[in-house]
């Protein structure tokens, strides 16, 4: 595991062991967690309509049951740490859904730069779905698609391309 407490960010090596299989993310989107700190927090657990997120103690990082997750995105929307994402594989593309707090909210069809955890541009993609926040305390959830499989482990933010 990388020393994320020193660097401030996770790497693919930190998440790969618990990452859902290609089979799991091919049926529908599945939530993944990058919440690793022991903090007293659990809105993700109470937001989940299927009971897919669990923790033994409120300070534990959440565990996601990929068999129960239906990819609705509610947990991504309510997570104050912006630590939850959705990943999906379609017939031809990969998708990542990210919590997004900037204004204006991107629109379906927008071309975007795909950013890694350091905010570096790692590719380009297109917005395929927008789930708008329902309350001020929530994030919107923006889904972007791209062709490279390796980017599902890297893309964690976006920047709309303005021509
Ligand atoms: S995406 Fe929906 S079903 Fe899946 S863990 Fe989050 S809230 Fe639960
Ligand atoms: S809501 Fe977010 S920050 Fe809080 S425990 Fe769940 S994943 Fe972690």
Coordinates of N, CA and C and ligand atoms in Angstrom, one line a residue, residues 33 35 39 41-44 55 60 62 78-81 83-84, ligand 2:
X33 N -15.4 2.5 -2.8 CA -15.1 3.5 -1.7 C -13.6 3.7 -1.7
X35 N -12.8 5.7 0.9 CA -12.8 6.3 2.3 C -12.0 5.4 3.2
X39 N -13.0 7.8 10.7 CA -13.7 9.0 11.2 C -15.2 8.6 11.5
X41 N -18.5 8.8 10.8 CA -19.3 9.3 9.7 C -20.0 8.1 9.1
X42 N -21.3 8.3 8.8 CA -22.0 7.1 8.1 C -23.2 7.5 7.2
X43 N -23.3 8.7 6.7 CA -24.4 9.0 5.8 C -24.5 8.0 4.6
X44 N -23.3 7.5 4.2 CA -23.4 6.6 3.1 C -24.2 5.3 3.4
X55 N -20.8 -1.0 8.1 CA -19.6 -0.8 8.9 C -20.0 -1.3 10.3
X60 N -15.4 3.0 11.5 CA -14.8 2.1 10.5 C -15.0 2.7 9.1
X62 N -16.3 2.3 5.3 CA -17.4 1.5 4.9 C -17.0 0.4 4.0
X78 N -24.3 11.8 -1.1 CA -24.4 12.3 0.3 C -23.0 12.3 1.0
X79 N -22.0 11.7 0.4 CA -20.7 11.5 1.1 C -20.0 12.9 1.2
X80 N -19.8 13.3 2.5 CA -19.2 14.6 2.7 C -17.7 14.6 2.3
X81 N -17.1 13.4 2.3 CA -15.7 13.3 2.0 C -15.4 13.1 0.5
X83 N -15.7 10.6 -1.3 CA -14.8 9.5 -1.3 C -15.5 8.3 -1.9
X84 N -16.6 8.4 -2.5 CA -17.3 7.3 -3.2 C -17.5 7.6 -4.7
Ligands
LIG2 S1 -20.2 9.1 4.0 FE1 -18.2 9.2 2.9 S2 -16.7 10.0 4.3 FE2 -18.5 9.3 5.5 S3 -18.0 7.1 6.0 FE3 -19.2 7.1 4.1 S4 -17.7 7.1 2.5 FE4 -16.6 7.8 4.4

